[in-house]
């Protein structure tokens, strides 16, 4: 797990104030805290000089309450013994808070979890959204945060991890350290609502965040139903949870986990207080059992007895329950959903606390069921029909729901109890609706066919309701790619489809349980997605403001503001069961339970319809393979909620600049001729902005998916041709003329985006894949790894494959076939190539890196602020200079063979923006190669910073295409931190200085990488680590080296063997295959794959130390 350890540890530790000054602050401050109430002068004088065995003081206990006047309690325990040493303060406060007359607690009793007399409290799924039980625990013999230091936190973390490793079955999972967590892991934990933060003022003042994030982490089971927080507020917080109301299963899981952990760990408790925790509000059982429950009637019903508030609060008071909003204490309910939990923690057993909560929840559901309350806005079917019949509505519903048809179907009901009222309610309450009817559930299309089929025929302009079997075409050989390689017309491309999960109803008949179950199934399916489809799911329910803000900025967030959908029950139970999934590149998106059960969307800037469509099809098919079955009808195709979106359900669209054509009076007729629909870019019935229109296929029913997308493609090509004619542009788009030919010789979209004459030249110059293969086979003297590992069978398996970026086998092997003296001979066309062409690349990787299995650990740079090494040559006798470098690739771009000029310039701009954010010793200047002044060029050459385009291997692989565009050099004024942009890799990050201070060089490098990672996302593979153009440089991509004077050792015949022993590589100071000058060698780590960054560096450090020791011995 890689990450932001360096940047995160920037948190400054809180300091405890002087006890007398703190007490004065408390007395002078305006606060109603329990601390102020109970810390009298007499108690203060008695306790202020006392200490616990672990050195805990009164000042540590009261620091937070004296500095935060808004605190309700204001007191924390410095360590477990504080409850005894400072008893005269703690006991009165505990009695006050917990509403008890004496501080006493029974022995623990969790009940017989194998024979519970309860299970699911809400088997119908009508009320309970989710169930959760948590407890806190403290390690015996360890202080609470005020008395903890870094070593104690690490020790507790280590003990806990060892205990967690013994969990099995449904409790088995994975631990994520906050200290070494990657951005991607952090993002996922935020989406899962598992990540805790350091933003609570009271806890901060209580020293709760000292040494952040050291010793902290999160463990969760594989099914995400069991969670453990380490060193958040308490030493341990155990949480069991799941969707729905099965309290029995949740409780049993929690108790099983606690008892298993107790086999390895001892928890602090005493006879008076029960289990001991940092905050005195959470003693005793420490148990909080809660449900998120939907009670829209009870929360608005008046109390039965006198008093303020509503019936819900009255029932909660009776059963010692606490109601609050779903986002925590003092927050509001959302959609009538409340978080309701047990209030009492002290003076009763764990099982008694759970039973108290259970009985209260059962009573709440009983009353909610009995309350007779129906919104006045809900009209009967008869009233709806009268309203429609007497209106002047122009809807398709009004047109086709005649009196005879109404009388024929008015009493019909579907399997899911869907009625005609459910179908027509929206159209009757919104008489301006164009369609006016929805299907209550999939069966509704047959049960209410007398009205739905005429509406479908009318809307889709078909004489007969029929639809062919699905056919997405061969996505690996579509015959089209970028519809606008000139980048002049198409701004963006998008293809979407809707899907409904078979066996589930549509919104009017869906229950809370249905929505929760569908969401759960979707999440399981999302977790199976790989490659460019892999991403993160963000549930609307419980979504943080920061995530909400980001999704809004990305235009990904949907809301509940459509009145037509609202009247159709589309927003019932909002926001439960809804969410958004997207990949990091933001080119693949799924909406869950917005209008349809699922809305799949593939999109990207530019006009590459081929890539967008392929991504969508791959996603839909991957979701089906995961086990999801989609509702399909033999006449209607794929079924969705709205009858306007049946059949293929496919809408393929572009945002396109066509000011000339759109201004023509024949524009609409032109679009109709090609079955296209033109509308404003903000949706149906909106205006165009700046001549930019959203143009899409009009037909969805009666044709296959590939036919629909081909119809749109032909229409868009016709639109562009017409606009070109009207605006006076000359020539034709290269794709139409040369696209197929380019593909035949193995060129990518890059080669099809240059002017036509250039394409012809490239085609003449470039050997086809078949010719390259023949050349390699004929090179009997070639010793390359490509030649060794690309067999005839593998060639035949791979020759027709392509990556999402259009990368081909030809692009991967071209350099090695044209330079048969190459040692490796193969490059990756783009990040995806490592999987697409894995049959040849993986054997090459194993061969080069000398590994039996291709596997790589999570990124780990170590704690750069506490390295156990510094200068390897303090005498300045041997090491001339030290250098550490890594390569990085942008996650959303291809490597040189699949990059075009625009890609390179875009990457350069992104890098410049990230470089501008660097501060301190990393701050510097970027020098682009394009337009570089002679004096700058001269200086960079003198500094040995300037790279060129002279490497024939790289040249043949496309590495110098579009030279020098998009390339440049960044360095700080000290010239100790350097970045090459688009040399071989997208980024080459280098830290260096004279002398042997490896610690300083490495720390500078890691801090630089981490800062850049805040702005840029780098390509990474679960087996290969960080991805780069050349397969010899994968994994850590790290090369740590010294220029070192070792004339004696280098002269021995055992020199190479000595280096091999320590996994280090020795070469001349001017690079591989060069000679040493004056006994000075470049010595570096040899291994990059299969070990962490920190391990690679340590290996090099150990080797260099051994080299120096041997040189000293020989001297």
PDB file of C-alpha atoms in Angstrom, residues 69-249:
ATOM      1  CA  UNK A  69     -16.202  25.574  25.805  1.00  0.00           C
ATOM      2  CA  UNK A  70     -18.790  24.060  23.462  1.00  0.00           C
ATOM      3  CA  UNK A  71     -18.052  20.548  24.788  1.00  0.00           C
ATOM      4  CA  UNK A  72     -20.970  18.858  26.543  1.00  0.00           C
ATOM      5  CA  UNK A  73     -18.857  16.558  28.707  1.00  0.00           C
ATOM      6  CA  UNK A  74     -15.311  17.964  28.613  1.00  0.00           C
ATOM      7  CA  UNK A  75     -13.500  15.092  30.328  1.00  0.00           C
ATOM      8  CA  UNK A  76     -11.389  12.204  29.020  1.00  0.00           C
ATOM      9  CA  UNK A  77      -9.418   9.569  30.931  1.00  0.00           C
ATOM     10  CA  UNK A  78      -5.640   9.793  30.431  1.00  0.00           C
ATOM     11  CA  UNK A  79      -5.379   6.021  30.960  1.00  0.00           C
ATOM     12  CA  UNK A  80      -7.520   3.223  32.475  1.00  0.00           C
ATOM     13  CA  UNK A  81      -6.243   3.903  36.014  1.00  0.00           C
ATOM     14  CA  UNK A  82      -7.516   7.506  35.825  1.00  0.00           C
ATOM     15  CA  UNK A  83     -11.006   6.266  36.693  1.00  0.00           C
ATOM     16  CA  UNK A  84      -9.621   5.298  40.125  1.00  0.00           C
ATOM     17  CA  UNK A  85      -6.979   7.989  40.728  1.00  0.00           C
ATOM     18  CA  UNK A  86      -9.355  10.808  39.732  1.00  0.00           C
ATOM     19  CA  UNK A  87     -12.446   9.048  41.038  1.00  0.00           C
ATOM     20  CA  UNK A  88     -13.800  12.103  42.888  1.00  0.00           C
ATOM     21  CA  UNK A  89     -14.214  13.867  39.522  1.00  0.00           C
ATOM     22  CA  UNK A  90     -15.065  10.956  37.245  1.00  0.00           C
ATOM     23  CA  UNK A  91     -17.718   9.215  39.378  1.00  0.00           C
ATOM     24  CA  UNK A  92     -20.076  12.200  39.791  1.00  0.00           C
ATOM     25  CA  UNK A  93     -19.744  13.033  36.097  1.00  0.00           C
ATOM     26  CA  UNK A  94     -20.393   9.390  35.076  1.00  0.00           C
ATOM     27  CA  UNK A  95     -23.497   9.190  37.267  1.00  0.00           C
ATOM     28  CA  UNK A  96     -24.760  12.466  35.822  1.00  0.00           C
ATOM     29  CA  UNK A  97     -24.248  11.476  32.190  1.00  0.00           C
ATOM     30  CA  UNK A  98     -25.461   7.871  32.455  1.00  0.00           C
ATOM     31  CA  UNK A  99     -28.383   8.779  34.769  1.00  0.00           C
ATOM     32  CA  UNK A 100     -27.409   6.247  37.442  1.00  0.00           C
ATOM     33  CA  UNK A 101     -27.294   6.603  41.209  1.00  0.00           C
ATOM     34  CA  UNK A 102     -24.182   4.504  41.710  1.00  0.00           C
ATOM     35  CA  UNK A 103     -21.125   3.635  39.592  1.00  0.00           C
ATOM     36  CA  UNK A 104     -21.470  -0.124  39.288  1.00  0.00           C
ATOM     37  CA  UNK A 105     -21.698  -2.539  36.409  1.00  0.00           C
ATOM     38  CA  UNK A 106     -22.548  -6.257  36.092  1.00  0.00           C
ATOM     39  CA  UNK A 107     -20.158  -8.828  34.665  1.00  0.00           C
ATOM     40  CA  UNK A 108     -20.257  -9.140  30.848  1.00  0.00           C
ATOM     41  CA  UNK A 109     -23.040 -11.293  29.369  1.00  0.00           C
ATOM     42  CA  UNK A 110     -23.531 -11.466  25.607  1.00  0.00           C
ATOM     43  CA  UNK A 111     -26.261 -14.126  25.787  1.00  0.00           C
ATOM     44  CA  UNK A 112     -26.227 -17.432  23.906  1.00  0.00           C
ATOM     45  CA  UNK A 113     -25.582 -16.252  20.353  1.00  0.00           C
ATOM     46  CA  UNK A 114     -26.227 -19.721  18.941  1.00  0.00           C
ATOM     47  CA  UNK A 115     -29.748 -19.785  20.395  1.00  0.00           C
ATOM     48  CA  UNK A 116     -31.092 -16.248  20.061  1.00  0.00           C
ATOM     49  CA  UNK A 117     -34.868 -15.911  20.075  1.00  0.00           C
ATOM     50  CA  UNK A 118     -34.787 -13.208  17.389  1.00  0.00           C
ATOM     51  CA  UNK A 119     -33.321 -12.757  13.929  1.00  0.00           C
ATOM     52  CA  UNK A 120     -34.585 -10.376  11.277  1.00  0.00           C
ATOM     53  CA  UNK A 121     -36.742  -7.702  12.949  1.00  0.00           C
ATOM     54  CA  UNK A 122     -38.188  -6.637   9.588  1.00  0.00           C
ATOM     55  CA  UNK A 123     -38.425  -9.660   7.266  1.00  0.00           C
ATOM     56  CA  UNK A 124     -40.682  -7.764   4.821  1.00  0.00           C
ATOM     57  CA  UNK A 125     -38.001  -5.093   4.316  1.00  0.00           C
ATOM     58  CA  UNK A 126     -40.613  -2.387   4.750  1.00  0.00           C
ATOM     59  CA  UNK A 127     -38.935  -0.321   7.466  1.00  0.00           C
ATOM     60  CA  UNK A 128     -35.301  -1.135   8.362  1.00  0.00           C
ATOM     61  CA  UNK A 129     -32.626   0.025   5.936  1.00  0.00           C
ATOM     62  CA  UNK A 130     -29.596  -1.261   7.864  1.00  0.00           C
ATOM     63  CA  UNK A 131     -28.486  -2.634  11.233  1.00  0.00           C
ATOM     64  CA  UNK A 132     -25.245  -1.950  13.094  1.00  0.00           C
ATOM     65  CA  UNK A 133     -23.769  -2.843  16.506  1.00  0.00           C
ATOM     66  CA  UNK A 134     -20.460  -1.541  17.766  1.00  0.00           C
ATOM     67  CA  UNK A 135     -18.338  -1.728  20.921  1.00  0.00           C
ATOM     68  CA  UNK A 136     -15.132  -0.050  22.056  1.00  0.00           C
ATOM     69  CA  UNK A 137     -12.200  -1.842  23.657  1.00  0.00           C
ATOM     70  CA  UNK A 138      -8.896  -0.773  25.254  1.00  0.00           C
ATOM     71  CA  UNK A 139      -5.688  -2.798  25.544  1.00  0.00           C
ATOM     72  CA  UNK A 140      -4.882  -3.666  29.132  1.00  0.00           C
ATOM     73  CA  UNK A 141      -1.623  -2.078  30.282  1.00  0.00           C
ATOM     74  CA  UNK A 142      -1.630   0.713  27.694  1.00  0.00           C
ATOM     75  CA  UNK A 143      -2.527   4.363  28.227  1.00  0.00           C
ATOM     76  CA  UNK A 144      -5.205   6.275  26.352  1.00  0.00           C
ATOM     77  CA  UNK A 145      -4.092   8.891  23.753  1.00  0.00           C
ATOM     78  CA  UNK A 146      -2.711  11.514  26.195  1.00  0.00           C
ATOM     79  CA  UNK A 147      -0.165   9.045  27.564  1.00  0.00           C
ATOM     80  CA  UNK A 148       0.629   7.326  24.281  1.00  0.00           C
ATOM     81  CA  UNK A 149       3.700   7.867  22.157  1.00  0.00           C
ATOM     82  CA  UNK A 150       4.545   6.606  18.688  1.00  0.00           C
ATOM     83  CA  UNK A 151       6.111   3.360  19.920  1.00  0.00           C
ATOM     84  CA  UNK A 152       3.076   2.440  22.034  1.00  0.00           C
ATOM     85  CA  UNK A 153       0.717   3.118  19.149  1.00  0.00           C
ATOM     86  CA  UNK A 154       2.794   0.956  16.848  1.00  0.00           C
ATOM     87  CA  UNK A 155       2.949  -1.796  19.474  1.00  0.00           C
ATOM     88  CA  UNK A 156      -0.838  -1.774  19.879  1.00  0.00           C
ATOM     89  CA  UNK A 157      -1.278  -1.796  16.110  1.00  0.00           C
ATOM     90  CA  UNK A 158       1.077  -4.773  15.790  1.00  0.00           C
ATOM     91  CA  UNK A 159      -0.680  -6.748  18.551  1.00  0.00           C
ATOM     92  CA  UNK A 160      -4.048  -6.042  16.985  1.00  0.00           C
ATOM     93  CA  UNK A 161      -2.970  -7.064  13.484  1.00  0.00           C
ATOM     94  CA  UNK A 162      -1.646 -10.369  14.879  1.00  0.00           C
ATOM     95  CA  UNK A 163      -5.019 -10.963  16.538  1.00  0.00           C
ATOM     96  CA  UNK A 164      -6.951  -9.991  13.403  1.00  0.00           C
ATOM     97  CA  UNK A 165      -4.940 -12.480  11.365  1.00  0.00           C
ATOM     98  CA  UNK A 166      -6.546 -15.360  13.277  1.00  0.00           C
ATOM     99  CA  UNK A 167     -10.054 -14.352  12.156  1.00  0.00           C
ATOM    100  CA  UNK A 168     -11.546 -16.702   9.599  1.00  0.00           C
ATOM    101  CA  UNK A 169     -14.822 -17.424   7.843  1.00  0.00           C
ATOM    102  CA  UNK A 170     -17.004 -14.368   7.392  1.00  0.00           C
ATOM    103  CA  UNK A 171     -14.677 -12.359   9.664  1.00  0.00           C
ATOM    104  CA  UNK A 172     -11.600 -12.861   7.475  1.00  0.00           C
ATOM    105  CA  UNK A 173     -10.462  -9.678   5.769  1.00  0.00           C
ATOM    106  CA  UNK A 174      -7.715  -7.158   5.152  1.00  0.00           C
ATOM    107  CA  UNK A 175      -5.984  -4.400   7.149  1.00  0.00           C
ATOM    108  CA  UNK A 176      -5.269  -0.941   5.718  1.00  0.00           C
ATOM    109  CA  UNK A 177      -2.805   1.276   7.551  1.00  0.00           C
ATOM    110  CA  UNK A 178      -3.599   4.985   7.437  1.00  0.00           C
ATOM    111  CA  UNK A 179       0.124   5.607   7.396  1.00  0.00           C
ATOM    112  CA  UNK A 180       0.788   3.798   4.127  1.00  0.00           C
ATOM    113  CA  UNK A 181      -2.610   3.907   2.477  1.00  0.00           C
ATOM    114  CA  UNK A 182      -2.740   4.639  -1.271  1.00  0.00           C
ATOM    115  CA  UNK A 183      -5.006   7.293  -2.730  1.00  0.00           C
ATOM    116  CA  UNK A 184      -7.106   4.639  -4.403  1.00  0.00           C
ATOM    117  CA  UNK A 185      -7.571   2.734  -1.134  1.00  0.00           C
ATOM    118  CA  UNK A 186      -8.407   5.954   0.673  1.00  0.00           C
ATOM    119  CA  UNK A 187     -10.968   6.822  -1.994  1.00  0.00           C
ATOM    120  CA  UNK A 188     -12.632   3.410  -1.665  1.00  0.00           C
ATOM    121  CA  UNK A 189     -12.750   3.607   2.133  1.00  0.00           C
ATOM    122  CA  UNK A 190     -14.356   7.054   1.911  1.00  0.00           C
ATOM    123  CA  UNK A 191     -16.955   5.650  -0.493  1.00  0.00           C
ATOM    124  CA  UNK A 192     -17.640   2.763   1.909  1.00  0.00           C
ATOM    125  CA  UNK A 193     -17.914   5.214   4.848  1.00  0.00           C
ATOM    126  CA  UNK A 194     -15.151   3.266   6.609  1.00  0.00           C
ATOM    127  CA  UNK A 195     -12.484   5.962   6.833  1.00  0.00           C
ATOM    128  CA  UNK A 196     -12.091   7.960  10.032  1.00  0.00           C
ATOM    129  CA  UNK A 197     -10.459  11.376  10.097  1.00  0.00           C
ATOM    130  CA  UNK A 198      -8.660  13.750  12.449  1.00  0.00           C
ATOM    131  CA  UNK A 199     -11.124  16.642  12.369  1.00  0.00           C
ATOM    132  CA  UNK A 200     -12.857  16.552  15.774  1.00  0.00           C
ATOM    133  CA  UNK A 201     -11.776  19.599  17.802  1.00  0.00           C
ATOM    134  CA  UNK A 202     -12.527  18.050  21.208  1.00  0.00           C
ATOM    135  CA  UNK A 203     -10.672  14.837  20.393  1.00  0.00           C
ATOM    136  CA  UNK A 204      -7.741  16.796  18.987  1.00  0.00           C
ATOM    137  CA  UNK A 205      -7.435  18.820  22.211  1.00  0.00           C
ATOM    138  CA  UNK A 206      -7.579  15.554  24.157  1.00  0.00           C
ATOM    139  CA  UNK A 207      -4.401  14.507  22.277  1.00  0.00           C
ATOM    140  CA  UNK A 208      -6.468  11.965  20.353  1.00  0.00           C
ATOM    141  CA  UNK A 209      -4.688  12.747  17.080  1.00  0.00           C
ATOM    142  CA  UNK A 210      -1.098  12.995  18.268  1.00  0.00           C
ATOM    143  CA  UNK A 211       1.387  11.203  15.974  1.00  0.00           C
ATOM    144  CA  UNK A 212      -1.322  11.038  13.290  1.00  0.00           C
ATOM    145  CA  UNK A 213      -1.601   8.749  11.334  1.00  0.00           C
ATOM    146  CA  UNK A 214       0.945   6.463  13.012  1.00  0.00           C
ATOM    147  CA  UNK A 215      -0.459   3.265  14.493  1.00  0.00           C
ATOM    148  CA  UNK A 216      -3.911   3.820  13.009  1.00  0.00           C
ATOM    149  CA  UNK A 217      -5.741   1.703  10.525  1.00  0.00           C
ATOM    150  CA  UNK A 218      -8.891  -0.001   9.379  1.00  0.00           C
ATOM    151  CA  UNK A 219      -9.638  -3.706   9.048  1.00  0.00           C
ATOM    152  CA  UNK A 220     -12.704  -5.021   7.315  1.00  0.00           C
ATOM    153  CA  UNK A 221     -13.978  -8.419   6.294  1.00  0.00           C
ATOM    154  CA  UNK A 222     -14.173  -9.407   2.655  1.00  0.00           C
ATOM    155  CA  UNK A 223     -17.948  -8.933   2.621  1.00  0.00           C
ATOM    156  CA  UNK A 224     -17.611  -5.572   4.442  1.00  0.00           C
ATOM    157  CA  UNK A 225     -19.919  -6.647   7.271  1.00  0.00           C
ATOM    158  CA  UNK A 226     -17.290  -6.572  10.006  1.00  0.00           C
ATOM    159  CA  UNK A 227     -15.027  -3.606  10.631  1.00  0.00           C
ATOM    160  CA  UNK A 228     -12.337  -2.708  13.165  1.00  0.00           C
ATOM    161  CA  UNK A 229     -10.912   0.759  13.727  1.00  0.00           C
ATOM    162  CA  UNK A 230      -7.483   0.833  15.358  1.00  0.00           C
ATOM    163  CA  UNK A 231      -6.457   3.829  17.452  1.00  0.00           C
ATOM    164  CA  UNK A 232      -9.201   6.125  16.227  1.00  0.00           C
ATOM    165  CA  UNK A 233     -10.646   7.406  19.551  1.00  0.00           C
ATOM    166  CA  UNK A 234     -10.425   4.123  21.417  1.00  0.00           C
ATOM    167  CA  UNK A 235      -7.685   1.564  21.014  1.00  0.00           C
ATOM    168  CA  UNK A 236     -10.210  -0.612  19.217  1.00  0.00           C
ATOM    169  CA  UNK A 237     -13.686  -0.077  17.830  1.00  0.00           C
ATOM    170  CA  UNK A 238     -15.402  -3.301  16.661  1.00  0.00           C
ATOM    171  CA  UNK A 239     -18.371  -2.882  14.306  1.00  0.00           C
ATOM    172  CA  UNK A 240     -20.755  -5.444  12.825  1.00  0.00           C
ATOM    173  CA  UNK A 241     -23.264  -4.290  10.246  1.00  0.00           C
ATOM    174  CA  UNK A 242     -25.342  -5.204   7.241  1.00  0.00           C
ATOM    175  CA  UNK A 243     -28.233  -3.982   5.145  1.00  0.00           C
ATOM    176  CA  UNK A 244     -31.713  -4.919   6.343  1.00  0.00           C
ATOM    177  CA  UNK A 245     -32.974  -5.784   9.808  1.00  0.00           C
ATOM    178  CA  UNK A 246     -31.257  -9.047  10.769  1.00  0.00           C
ATOM    179  CA  UNK A 247     -30.158  -8.000  14.266  1.00  0.00           C
ATOM    180  CA  UNK A 248     -29.512 -11.635  15.216  1.00  0.00           C
ATOM    181  CA  UNK A 249     -26.890 -12.136  12.498  1.00  0.00           C
TER     182      UNK A 249
END
